[in-house]
Coordinates of C-alpha atoms and ligand atoms in Angstrom, one line a residue:
M174 CA 14.5 13.9 1.1
H175 CA 17.1 11.6 3.1
W176 CA 20.3 10.4 1.4
W177 CA 19.9 7.3 3.0
L178 CA 16.4 6.6 1.8
P179 CA 17.0 6.8 -1.8
L180 CA 13.7 5.5 -3.1
K181 CA 11.2 7.4 -1.1
G182 CA 8.8 9.1 -3.7
S183 CA 7.8 11.8 -1.3
T184 CA 9.2 14.7 1.1
F185 CA 7.1 13.7 3.6
A186 CA 7.8 10.0 3.3
G187 CA 11.5 10.9 4.1
D188 CA 10.8 12.8 7.2
I189 CA 8.3 10.4 8.6
D190 CA 11.4 7.3 7.7
G191 CA 13.5 9.8 9.1
L192 CA 12.0 10.4 12.6
F193 CA 11.1 6.4 12.9
L194 CA 15.1 5.8 12.2
A195 CA 16.6 8.4 14.3
I196 CA 13.9 7.2 17.4
L197 CA 15.0 3.6 16.3
I198 CA 18.5 4.4 16.3
I199 CA 18.7 6.2 19.5
T200 CA 16.6 3.5 21.4
G201 CA 18.5 0.8 19.8
I202 CA 21.6 2.3 21.4
A203 CA 19.8 2.7 24.8
F204 CA 18.6 -0.9 24.8
V205 CA 22.1 -2.3 24.2
V206 CA 24.1 -0.2 26.7
V207 CA 21.5 -0.9 29.1
E208 CA 21.1 -4.5 28.9
A209 CA 24.8 -5.1 28.4
G210 CA 25.4 -3.2 32.0
L211 CA 22.5 -5.5 33.2
I212 CA 24.1 -8.4 32.3
W213 CA 27.6 -7.3 33.0
F214 CA 26.8 -6.5 36.4
V215 CA 24.6 -9.8 37.3
I216 CA 27.6 -11.7 36.5
K217 CA 30.2 -9.9 37.9
Y218 CA 28.7 -9.0 41.2
R219 CA 26.9 -12.0 41.5
Q220 CA 27.0 -14.1 44.9
R221 CA 29.4 -16.8 44.4
P222 CA 30.7 -19.6 46.9
G223 CA 32.9 -17.6 49.7
R224 CA 31.1 -14.3 48.5
K225 CA 28.4 -12.2 49.2
A226 CA 26.5 -10.3 46.6
F227 CA 27.7 -6.9 46.1
Y228 CA 24.9 -4.4 46.8
T229 CA 25.3 -0.2 46.5
H230 CA 23.2 2.0 47.7
G231 CA 23.6 6.1 48.0
N232 CA 26.7 6.6 45.6
T233 CA 26.6 10.2 44.8
R234 CA 28.4 9.2 41.3
A235 CA 26.5 6.3 40.1
E236 CA 23.1 8.2 40.7
V237 CA 24.1 11.4 38.8
I238 CA 25.1 9.0 35.8
W239 CA 22.2 6.8 35.6
T240 CA 20.1 10.1 36.1
T241 CA 22.0 12.5 33.8
I242 CA 21.9 10.3 30.8
P243 CA 18.5 9.3 30.4
A244 CA 17.7 12.9 31.2
V245 CA 19.7 13.6 28.3
T246 CA 18.5 11.1 25.9
M247 CA 14.9 12.2 26.4
V248 CA 15.3 16.0 25.8
A249 CA 17.6 14.6 22.6
L250 CA 14.5 12.5 21.7
G251 CA 12.0 15.4 22.1
L252 CA 14.2 17.2 20.2
I253 CA 14.4 15.2 17.4
S254 CA 10.6 14.5 17.0
N255 CA 9.9 18.2 17.4
H256 CA 12.2 18.7 14.1
Y257 CA 10.2 16.4 12.2
W258 CA 6.8 17.1 13.3
V259 CA 7.5 20.9 12.2
R260 CA 8.5 19.2 8.8
I261 CA 5.6 16.5 8.8
K262 CA 2.2 18.3 10.4
G263 CA 1.4 20.2 6.9
R264 CA 0.2 16.8 6.5
N265 CA -3.0 17.5 8.6
S266 CA -4.6 19.8 5.7
V267 CA -5.4 18.9 2.7
P268 CA -4.3 21.2 -0.1
A269 CA -7.0 22.8 -1.8
N270 CA -5.6 22.1 -5.4
A271 CA -5.8 18.1 -4.5
Y272 CA -7.2 15.4 -7.3
P273 CA -9.7 13.6 -5.8
I274 CA -9.6 10.0 -5.9
A275 CA -12.0 7.7 -4.2
I276 CA -11.2 4.2 -2.7
H277 CA -12.8 1.4 -1.5
A278 CA -11.2 -1.5 -0.2
K279 CA -13.1 -4.7 0.1
Q280 CA -11.6 -8.5 0.4
F281 CA -9.0 -8.7 -1.5
E282 CA -8.9 -5.7 -3.7
W283 CA -8.6 -1.8 -4.1
Q284 CA -11.3 -0.2 -6.3
V285 CA -10.2 3.0 -7.5
T286 CA -12.3 5.5 -9.2
Y287 CA -11.1 8.5 -10.8
P288 CA -13.4 11.7 -11.2
G289 CA -15.1 12.6 -14.8
A290 CA -13.6 14.9 -17.2
D291 CA -15.0 18.3 -15.0
G292 CA -12.6 17.2 -12.0
Q293 CA -15.3 16.2 -9.6
L294 CA -16.3 12.6 -8.3
G295 CA -19.6 11.4 -8.3
T296 CA -20.5 12.0 -12.6
P297 CA -21.8 9.6 -14.6
D298 CA -18.0 9.4 -16.9
D299 CA -16.4 8.3 -13.3
F300 CA -14.3 5.7 -14.3
T301 CA -13.0 2.6 -12.0
V302 CA -9.7 0.8 -12.0
R303 CA -8.2 -1.6 -9.9
N304 CA -5.0 -2.3 -7.6
Q305 CA -2.8 -0.2 -10.1
L306 CA -3.6 3.8 -10.0
H307 CA -2.0 6.7 -11.7
V308 CA -1.1 10.1 -10.2
P309 CA 0.3 12.6 -11.5
V310 CA 3.8 13.7 -10.0
G311 CA 4.0 17.4 -8.0
R312 CA 0.4 17.6 -7.7
P313 CA -1.4 16.3 -4.3
V314 CA -3.9 13.8 -4.6
V315 CA -6.7 13.2 -1.9
F316 CA -7.9 9.8 -1.7
T317 CA -11.7 9.4 0.0
M318 CA -11.9 5.8 1.1
E319 CA -14.6 3.5 2.7
G320 CA -14.8 -0.4 2.6
P321 CA -17.7 -2.4 2.3
D322 CA -16.7 -5.3 4.3
V323 CA -14.3 -5.3 7.0
I324 CA -11.5 -3.3 7.8
H325 CA -8.5 -2.6 5.5
S326 CA -5.6 0.3 5.8
L327 CA -4.1 2.0 2.9
W328 CA -0.4 2.3 3.0
V329 CA 2.1 3.0 0.7
P330 CA 5.3 3.2 2.2
P331 CA 7.3 5.1 -0.4
L332 CA 4.8 7.9 -0.4
H333 CA 3.8 7.1 3.1
G334 CA 0.9 8.0 5.4
K335 CA -1.3 5.1 6.8
K336 CA -5.1 5.2 6.8
D337 CA -8.0 2.7 7.5
L338 CA -10.4 2.1 5.5
I339 CA -13.7 1.4 7.9
P340 CA -17.0 0.4 7.1
G341 CA -19.6 3.0 7.2
H342 CA -17.1 5.7 7.9
A343 CA -15.2 7.6 5.1
T344 CA -11.6 8.4 5.9
S345 CA -9.2 10.3 3.9
L346 CA -5.5 10.7 2.9
W347 CA -3.6 13.1 1.1
I348 CA -0.4 12.3 -1.0
K349 CA 2.1 14.1 -3.4
A350 CA 4.6 12.1 -5.4
D351 CA 7.7 14.3 -6.1
R352 CA 9.3 12.2 -8.9
P353 CA 8.0 9.6 -11.2
G354 CA 8.2 5.9 -10.2
A355 CA 6.0 3.2 -9.4
F356 CA 5.5 2.6 -5.6
G357 CA 4.6 -0.8 -3.9
G358 CA 1.6 -0.5 -1.1
Q359 CA 0.1 -3.4 0.9
C360 CA -3.2 -3.7 2.8
A361 CA -2.1 -3.1 6.5
E362 CA -4.8 -4.1 8.4
F363 CA -5.4 -7.9 8.8
C364 CA -9.0 -8.5 6.6
G365 CA -8.9 -12.1 6.2
Y366 CA -7.4 -14.8 4.5
Q367 CA -5.7 -13.1 1.6
H368 CA -4.7 -10.2 3.6
A369 CA -1.2 -10.8 2.5
H370 CA -2.1 -10.5 -1.4
M371 CA -4.0 -7.3 -1.2
R372 CA -1.2 -5.2 -3.0
L373 CA -1.5 -2.0 -4.9
L374 CA 0.7 0.0 -7.5
V375 CA 0.7 3.9 -7.2
I376 CA 2.2 4.6 -11.0
A377 CA 3.4 8.7 -10.7
E378 CA 4.1 10.1 -13.9
S379 CA 4.4 13.2 -15.4
R380 CA 1.1 15.5 -16.0
G381 CA 0.9 14.4 -19.9
A382 CA 1.8 10.8 -19.1
F383 CA -1.5 11.2 -16.6
D384 CA -3.6 12.8 -18.4
A385 CA -2.8 10.3 -21.2
W386 CA -3.6 7.5 -19.2
L387 CA -6.7 9.5 -18.1
A388 CA -7.9 9.4 -21.8
R389 CA -7.3 5.8 -22.3
Q390 CA -8.8 4.6 -19.3
R391 CA -11.9 6.5 -20.3
R392 CA -12.4 5.1 -23.9
P393 CA -14.6 2.4 -24.1
A394 CA -13.0 -1.2 -24.6
P395 CA -11.7 -1.5 -28.7
E396 CA -13.5 -4.3 -30.7
P397 CA -11.9 -7.4 -31.4
T398 CA -10.0 -7.2 -34.6
D399 CA -9.6 -10.9 -35.6
A400 CA -12.1 -13.9 -35.2
Q401 CA -10.1 -15.4 -32.4
A402 CA -10.7 -12.4 -30.0
R403 CA -14.4 -12.0 -31.5
R404 CA -15.1 -15.5 -30.4
G405 CA -13.4 -14.9 -27.2
R406 CA -15.5 -11.7 -26.4
D407 CA -18.9 -14.3 -27.2
V408 CA -17.2 -16.9 -24.3
F409 CA -17.2 -13.5 -21.9
L410 CA -20.4 -12.6 -22.4
T411 CA -22.1 -15.8 -22.8
G412 CA -19.9 -17.7 -20.4
P413 CA -19.8 -17.0 -16.4
C414 CA -17.2 -14.0 -16.9
A415 CA -19.9 -11.5 -17.4
I416 CA -22.4 -12.3 -14.8
C417 CA -19.7 -10.4 -11.9
H418 CA -17.6 -7.8 -14.5
T419 CA -17.7 -5.4 -16.5
I420 CA -16.5 -4.4 -19.7
V421 CA -17.4 -0.9 -20.9
G422 CA -18.5 -1.1 -24.6
T423 CA -19.9 -4.4 -24.2
P424 CA -23.0 -5.2 -22.4
A425 CA -21.1 -6.6 -19.6
A426 CA -21.5 -4.4 -16.7
A427 CA -22.0 -6.5 -13.6
R428 CA -20.0 -4.9 -10.4
L429 CA -19.7 -8.1 -8.4
G430 CA -15.7 -8.2 -9.7
P431 CA -13.3 -6.1 -11.2
D432 CA -13.7 -3.9 -14.1
L433 CA -11.7 -5.3 -17.2
T434 CA -12.4 -2.9 -19.6
H435 CA -8.2 -2.4 -19.8
L436 CA -7.2 -5.3 -18.4
A437 CA -4.2 -5.9 -20.4
G438 CA -2.9 -2.2 -19.6
R439 CA -2.2 -3.9 -15.9
T440 CA 1.4 -4.8 -14.9
T441 CA -0.1 -7.3 -12.4
L442 CA -3.4 -9.7 -11.8
A443 CA -5.3 -10.3 -8.6
A444 CA -4.0 -7.5 -6.5
G445 CA -0.3 -7.5 -7.2
T446 CA 0.3 -11.5 -6.7
L447 CA 0.6 -12.2 -10.4
P448 CA 2.7 -10.9 -13.3
N449 CA 0.0 -10.3 -15.7
T450 CA 1.0 -12.7 -18.8
P451 CA -1.3 -14.8 -20.7
G452 CA -0.4 -18.3 -19.0
H453 CA -0.9 -16.3 -15.5
L454 CA -4.3 -15.0 -16.4
A455 CA -4.7 -18.9 -17.6
G456 CA -4.1 -20.3 -14.4
W457 CA -6.3 -17.3 -12.5
I458 CA -9.1 -18.2 -14.8
I459 CA -9.2 -21.8 -14.6
D460 CA -8.7 -22.2 -11.0
P461 CA -8.4 -19.0 -8.8
Q462 CA -8.9 -20.6 -5.5
R463 CA -5.4 -23.0 -5.8
I464 CA -3.6 -19.4 -6.4
K465 CA -5.4 -17.1 -4.0
P466 CA -7.6 -19.3 -1.4
G467 CA -10.5 -17.4 0.0
V468 CA -11.1 -15.2 -3.0
H469 CA -14.4 -14.1 -4.2
M470 CA -13.9 -15.7 -8.0
P471 CA -14.8 -19.4 -8.7
S472 CA -13.3 -21.4 -10.5
I473 CA -14.3 -21.0 -14.2
G474 CA -14.6 -24.3 -16.2
L475 CA -13.4 -23.6 -19.9
D476 CA -12.4 -26.1 -22.8
G477 CA -9.0 -25.6 -24.1
A478 CA -10.5 -23.6 -27.5
D479 CA -12.6 -21.7 -25.4
L480 CA -10.2 -20.3 -22.9
Q481 CA -7.3 -19.4 -25.6
A482 CA -10.3 -17.5 -27.5
L483 CA -11.0 -15.7 -24.1
L484 CA -7.0 -14.9 -23.6
A485 CA -6.8 -13.3 -27.0
Y486 CA -10.0 -11.3 -26.2
L487 CA -8.7 -10.4 -22.8
G488 CA -5.3 -9.3 -24.1
S489 CA -6.5 -7.1 -26.7
L490 CA -8.1 -5.0 -23.9
K491 CA -5.2 -2.4 -23.6
Ligands
CUA250 CU1 -7.3 -5.7 3.2 CU2 -6.0 -6.3 4.8

């Protein structure tokens, strides 16, 4: 990691940004020097009343200078690129002990599937979360990725690497967080109306905390403990919510929208668009199209009492 990139969460991220910054700085200096010289010469030696423009040809000293400086700059760029490439090229092979996670990206959210207790994807006890994924610190994680609709691109700059998710063509990307933290990511391929609000959060935590999170996610939704929340569950199951959403442990098992089994455990709603508070959740349920035009969730008409009950229930889904 580089001292000027203190927010980075992985070794590769520091090296990739180091390469980018080194090339940016060197080419930036070259740009300024060349453009400044250009403007200087254009003004100083231009044709003026009573004087012809100045032309030069075959000036040995000038030829040597403007051949040597670019050549030295190119060699320096080559050496710097090679220095970083040697460090970064380990990214090309996925480590054998990488933890597998499947990511489906669709307009406009990230559907993230974790393996069952045996560590293999594709078993009945896989579970799915949205837009907030947890990873263990120090262990490589490999994402196998695909999108059902259009091309999206997974990009979490503090951990680095960027890879497209292409309909009908699986791609993969691996990351390794070197320290705990919450690292923001963003869809990096224009994918429609809400592309800019297609964010994700990667939460890197110690092995113990990660295992505890896995165990919590595998549990079904808790039973509502009070009358208000029980009424909220009835609103959920008998209203339009259950047509699209899953809450494990209830009859709601639809796959169109996000799995809400542990909704209250997330910090944001709508792919990082809103903080997960009762007020924002209420606004989202009543009129998601106003908050995120083009989102696939329709507006849900509920009277005030039903809405309050539903919020109480959803708030209990830790
Ligand atoms: Cu998904 Cu841009």
